[in-house]
Amino acid sequence: RYMLLWGKIKDYIVFGFPIFVSSFLKVLLYSVDRLMIAKMLGMVPLGYYSIAIMSRSYTVGVSKSFASVISPYFIEDYGKTEDMSYTRKYVLTYTEIIACIMAVVLGFVYIAFPVFVDYVIPRFHPGLNAMKAMLFSTFFMIVSGLWENLLVVKSKQIILVITSMSAIIMNIILNYIAIKMHFGSVGVATASAFTTFLVFIIFSITGMHYLENLKGLILFFVRVLSPLILIVIEILLIEHFICFANPIL
């Protein structure tokens, strides 16, 4: 016979409502840049900025296909034992691997996407610089994924809520400053990337409390950030020493 277990429903609400709030705040966090551009710069710059949003959507979609495979195993193993040593390999190893993969993917997007815009939608060329800055934000969004899952399984959803609220406020302030200093949509994308980087740092430090010591945290940051730094250096060297016939590149 169907029954409602009101005691369980209360527990589900207490556990799930912060996750719902956090998810809503995360959507708002990644929409602040568009709202600020539309309000303070106008609809034309927002249209150019859609190129940056498009590149982010494609690359985040690629990463979600990996996360959808890993997350169920991660949650299942922790649910069986509640021993973080069993889930360590999923969080740390996955994040380090996805950092290497996405650094290469983002490097390819940085080089190839302007060619696509040049030949398919050349009128959107003014949005390319914002797109390049947005790639950093995309990287840190992706490598933060499993840390959010880890905080949820440890019943630390309130950290997600507080961090997301703080990030929204910071993003609004930084975007406002960037626009007032006439950095335009590129400044907005850069400010958003910096905010996303801080969110990644906070989630990593909080989550590492359950997995590693300070030395392990430092080594983790080195392993995750090194691929991105190497790709950036390679791109800068390519742009400095190679003269492309196509001025967009």
Short mmCIF file of C-alpha atoms in Angstrom, two decimals:
data_model
loop_
_atom_site.label_atom_id
_atom_site.label_comp_id
_atom_site.label_asym_id
_atom_site.label_seq_id
_atom_site.Cartn_x
_atom_site.Cartn_y
_atom_site.Cartn_z
CA ARG A 1 0.00 0.00 0.00
CA TYR A 2 1.25 3.45 -0.93
CA MET A 3 2.24 5.52 2.10
CA LEU A 4 3.82 8.90 2.64
CA LEU A 5 6.61 8.80 5.19
CA TRP A 6 6.44 12.37 6.42
CA GLY A 7 9.59 12.01 8.50
CA LYS A 8 11.54 10.96 5.43
CA ILE A 9 10.02 13.76 3.35
CA LYS A 10 11.29 16.30 5.86
CA ASP A 11 14.78 14.80 5.65
CA TYR A 12 14.65 14.90 1.85
CA ILE A 13 13.60 18.55 1.89
CA VAL A 14 16.33 19.48 4.37
CA PHE A 15 18.90 17.67 2.25
CA GLY A 16 17.63 18.62 -1.20
CA PHE A 17 16.49 22.22 -0.87
CA PRO A 18 20.04 23.64 -0.51
CA ILE A 19 21.00 21.69 -3.64
CA PHE A 20 18.07 23.25 -5.49
CA VAL A 21 19.05 26.72 -4.29
CA SER A 22 22.68 26.11 -5.20
CA SER A 23 21.74 24.97 -8.71
CA PHE A 24 19.60 28.06 -9.21
CA LEU A 25 22.39 30.32 -7.94
CA LYS A 26 24.90 28.66 -10.26
CA VAL A 27 22.66 29.39 -13.25
CA LEU A 28 22.42 32.99 -12.07
CA LEU A 29 26.19 33.17 -11.56
CA TYR A 30 26.86 32.17 -15.16
CA SER A 31 24.22 34.61 -16.41
CA VAL A 32 25.50 37.71 -14.60
CA ASP A 33 27.90 38.61 -17.39
CA ARG A 34 25.13 38.65 -20.01
CA LEU A 35 22.82 40.68 -17.77
CA MET A 36 25.54 43.24 -17.08
CA ILE A 37 26.45 43.58 -20.75
CA ALA A 38 22.81 43.95 -21.79
CA LYS A 39 22.16 46.55 -19.08
CA MET A 40 25.33 48.63 -19.34
CA LEU A 41 26.69 48.08 -22.87
CA GLY A 42 23.61 47.34 -24.93
CA MET A 43 22.20 44.58 -27.07
CA VAL A 44 24.76 44.80 -29.88
CA PRO A 45 27.74 43.95 -27.62
CA LEU A 46 25.58 41.23 -26.08
CA GLY A 47 25.06 39.79 -29.55
CA TYR A 48 28.81 39.69 -30.15
CA TYR A 49 29.26 38.15 -26.71
CA SER A 50 27.05 35.24 -27.74
CA ILE A 51 30.12 33.85 -29.54
CA ALA A 52 31.79 33.41 -26.16
CA ILE A 53 28.66 31.76 -24.75
CA MET A 54 28.52 29.42 -27.75
CA SER A 55 32.11 28.25 -27.27
CA ARG A 56 31.50 27.68 -23.57
CA SER A 57 28.35 25.67 -24.23
CA TYR A 58 30.13 23.33 -26.63
CA THR A 59 33.13 22.68 -24.39
CA VAL A 60 31.09 22.27 -21.19
CA GLY A 61 28.89 19.80 -23.07
CA VAL A 62 31.95 17.69 -23.87
CA SER A 63 32.99 17.60 -20.21
CA LYS A 64 29.50 16.66 -19.02
CA SER A 65 29.63 13.53 -21.12
CA PHE A 66 32.65 12.41 -19.06
CA ALA A 67 31.13 13.46 -15.73
CA SER A 68 27.89 11.58 -16.43
CA VAL A 69 29.92 8.36 -16.57
CA ILE A 70 32.08 8.96 -13.49
CA SER A 71 29.59 10.52 -11.03
CA PRO A 72 27.33 7.44 -10.52
CA TYR A 73 30.32 5.23 -9.62
CA PHE A 74 31.67 7.89 -7.30
CA ILE A 75 28.39 8.23 -5.41
CA GLU A 76 27.78 4.46 -5.37
CA ASP A 77 31.19 3.64 -3.87
CA TYR A 78 30.83 6.26 -1.19
CA GLY A 79 27.29 5.13 -0.38
CA LYS A 80 28.49 1.56 0.22
CA THR A 81 31.30 2.35 2.67
CA GLU A 82 31.18 6.10 3.46
CA ASP A 83 34.96 5.84 3.28
CA MET A 84 36.54 8.72 1.40
CA SER A 85 39.59 6.65 0.51
CA TYR A 86 37.44 4.72 -1.98
CA THR A 87 36.20 7.87 -3.68
CA ARG A 88 39.54 9.66 -3.71
CA LYS A 89 40.49 8.12 -7.06
CA TYR A 90 37.33 9.42 -8.67
CA VAL A 91 37.63 13.01 -7.48
CA LEU A 92 41.38 13.59 -7.77
CA THR A 93 42.27 11.34 -10.70
CA TYR A 94 39.23 12.34 -12.74
CA THR A 95 39.83 16.05 -12.15
CA GLU A 96 43.49 15.75 -13.13
CA ILE A 97 42.64 13.77 -16.28
CA ILE A 98 39.82 16.08 -17.34
CA ALA A 99 42.13 19.07 -16.77
CA CYS A 100 44.60 17.62 -19.29
CA ILE A 101 41.89 16.78 -21.81
CA MET A 102 40.06 20.09 -21.57
CA ALA A 103 43.27 22.14 -21.72
CA VAL A 104 43.94 20.58 -25.13
CA VAL A 105 40.31 21.00 -26.20
CA LEU A 106 40.24 24.65 -25.16
CA GLY A 107 43.55 25.27 -26.90
CA PHE A 108 42.08 23.82 -30.08
CA VAL A 109 38.95 25.97 -29.69
CA TYR A 110 41.13 29.05 -29.17
CA ILE A 111 42.84 28.44 -32.52
CA ALA A 112 40.05 26.89 -34.58
CA PHE A 113 36.96 28.82 -33.47
CA PRO A 114 38.09 32.13 -35.03
CA VAL A 115 38.44 30.33 -38.35
CA PHE A 116 34.86 29.06 -38.02
CA VAL A 117 33.63 32.57 -37.22
CA ASP A 118 35.61 34.10 -40.08
CA TYR A 119 34.09 31.82 -42.69
CA VAL A 120 30.61 31.15 -41.30
CA ILE A 121 29.56 34.19 -39.24
CA PRO A 122 32.14 36.93 -39.95
CA ARG A 123 29.94 39.68 -38.55
CA PHE A 124 30.55 38.25 -35.07
CA HIS A 125 34.31 38.82 -35.28
CA PRO A 126 34.22 41.56 -32.56
CA GLY A 127 33.22 38.90 -30.02
CA LEU A 128 36.31 36.73 -30.49
CA ASN A 129 38.46 38.39 -27.83
CA ALA A 130 35.73 37.89 -25.25
CA MET A 131 35.48 34.26 -26.37
CA LYS A 132 39.20 33.74 -25.74
CA ALA A 133 38.90 35.17 -22.22
CA MET A 134 35.81 33.04 -21.62
CA LEU A 135 37.81 29.84 -22.20
CA PHE A 136 39.51 30.30 -18.83
CA SER A 137 36.12 30.49 -17.13
CA THR A 138 35.09 27.32 -18.96
CA PHE A 139 38.15 25.43 -17.74
CA PHE A 140 37.52 26.24 -14.08
CA MET A 141 33.81 25.45 -14.40
CA ILE A 142 34.70 22.00 -15.66
CA VAL A 143 37.36 21.09 -13.08
CA SER A 144 35.04 22.15 -10.25
CA GLY A 145 32.41 19.56 -11.15
CA LEU A 146 33.20 16.59 -8.91
CA TRP A 147 34.11 18.82 -5.99
CA GLU A 148 30.49 19.93 -5.91
CA ASN A 149 29.38 16.28 -5.83
CA LEU A 150 31.82 15.58 -3.01
CA LEU A 151 30.44 18.42 -0.89
CA VAL A 152 26.91 17.13 -1.50
CA VAL A 153 27.68 13.57 -0.36
CA LYS A 154 29.36 15.03 2.74
CA SER A 155 26.16 17.02 3.44
CA LYS A 156 27.96 20.34 2.97
CA GLN A 157 25.41 21.80 0.58
CA ILE A 158 25.36 25.05 2.56
CA ILE A 159 28.94 25.65 1.40
CA LEU A 160 27.73 25.47 -2.19
CA VAL A 161 24.99 28.00 -1.44
CA ILE A 162 27.23 30.46 0.41
CA THR A 163 30.01 30.19 -2.17
CA SER A 164 27.60 30.70 -5.07
CA MET A 165 25.99 33.74 -3.43
CA SER A 166 29.39 35.27 -2.69
CA ALA A 167 30.56 34.57 -6.24
CA ILE A 168 27.48 36.27 -7.71
CA ILE A 169 28.10 39.40 -5.66
CA MET A 170 31.80 39.42 -6.57
CA ASN A 171 31.02 38.84 -10.24
CA ILE A 172 28.59 41.76 -10.32
CA ILE A 173 31.14 44.06 -8.69
CA LEU A 174 34.01 43.00 -10.96
CA ASN A 175 31.87 43.20 -14.09
CA TYR A 176 30.69 46.67 -13.09
CA ILE A 177 34.28 47.82 -12.55
CA ALA A 178 35.41 46.31 -15.87
CA ILE A 179 32.63 48.07 -17.78
CA LYS A 180 33.19 51.40 -16.04
CA MET A 181 36.91 51.17 -16.88
CA HIS A 182 35.92 50.73 -20.55
CA PHE A 183 37.22 47.17 -20.90
CA GLY A 184 33.96 46.18 -22.52
CA SER A 185 32.85 42.60 -22.98
CA VAL A 186 36.44 41.34 -22.81
CA GLY A 187 36.75 42.80 -19.32
CA VAL A 188 33.44 41.20 -18.34
CA ALA A 189 34.60 37.79 -19.58
CA THR A 190 37.92 38.18 -17.76
CA ALA A 191 36.18 39.18 -14.52
CA SER A 192 33.86 36.18 -14.82
CA ALA A 193 36.85 33.90 -15.40
CA PHE A 194 38.54 35.24 -12.26
CA THR A 195 35.38 34.65 -10.22
CA THR A 196 35.09 31.09 -11.53
CA PHE A 197 38.74 30.51 -10.63
CA LEU A 198 38.07 31.59 -7.03
CA VAL A 199 35.06 29.26 -6.85
CA PHE A 200 37.28 26.39 -8.00
CA ILE A 201 39.86 27.26 -5.33
CA ILE A 202 37.23 27.37 -2.56
CA PHE A 203 35.62 24.09 -3.58
CA SER A 204 39.01 22.39 -3.90
CA ILE A 205 40.29 23.56 -0.52
CA THR A 206 37.03 22.60 1.20
CA GLY A 207 36.86 19.21 -0.50
CA MET A 208 40.53 18.42 0.04
CA HIS A 209 39.88 18.60 3.77
CA TYR A 210 38.35 15.13 3.39
CA LEU A 211 40.98 13.68 1.07
CA GLU A 212 44.47 15.11 1.46
CA ASN A 213 46.75 17.25 3.60
CA LEU A 214 48.26 20.60 2.64
CA LYS A 215 51.03 19.00 0.60
CA GLY A 216 48.48 16.94 -1.34
CA LEU A 217 46.42 20.09 -1.97
CA ILE A 218 49.42 21.94 -3.41
CA LEU A 219 50.38 18.98 -5.62
CA PHE A 220 46.78 18.75 -6.82
CA PHE A 221 46.75 22.41 -7.85
CA VAL A 222 50.05 21.92 -9.68
CA ARG A 223 48.78 18.88 -11.59
CA VAL A 224 45.47 20.54 -12.52
CA LEU A 225 46.78 23.96 -13.48
CA SER A 226 49.95 22.82 -15.27
CA PRO A 227 48.15 21.64 -18.46
CA LEU A 228 46.35 24.98 -18.75
CA ILE A 229 49.54 26.95 -18.19
CA LEU A 230 51.44 24.87 -20.74
CA ILE A 231 48.72 25.33 -23.37
CA VAL A 232 48.68 29.10 -22.76
CA ILE A 233 52.47 29.27 -23.14
CA GLU A 234 52.35 27.24 -26.36
CA ILE A 235 49.64 29.46 -27.82
CA LEU A 236 51.57 32.61 -26.92
CA LEU A 237 54.70 31.20 -28.55
CA ILE A 238 52.77 30.24 -31.68
CA GLU A 239 51.21 33.69 -31.94
CA HIS A 240 54.60 35.36 -31.37
CA PHE A 241 56.76 33.36 -33.77
CA ILE A 242 54.29 32.30 -36.48
CA CYS A 243 52.79 34.87 -38.80
CA PHE A 244 49.46 33.62 -40.05
CA ALA A 245 48.13 34.86 -43.33
CA ASN A 246 44.72 35.06 -41.71
CA PRO A 247 44.80 38.18 -39.45
CA ILE A 248 42.15 36.67 -37.15
CA LEU A 249 44.68 34.03 -36.01
#
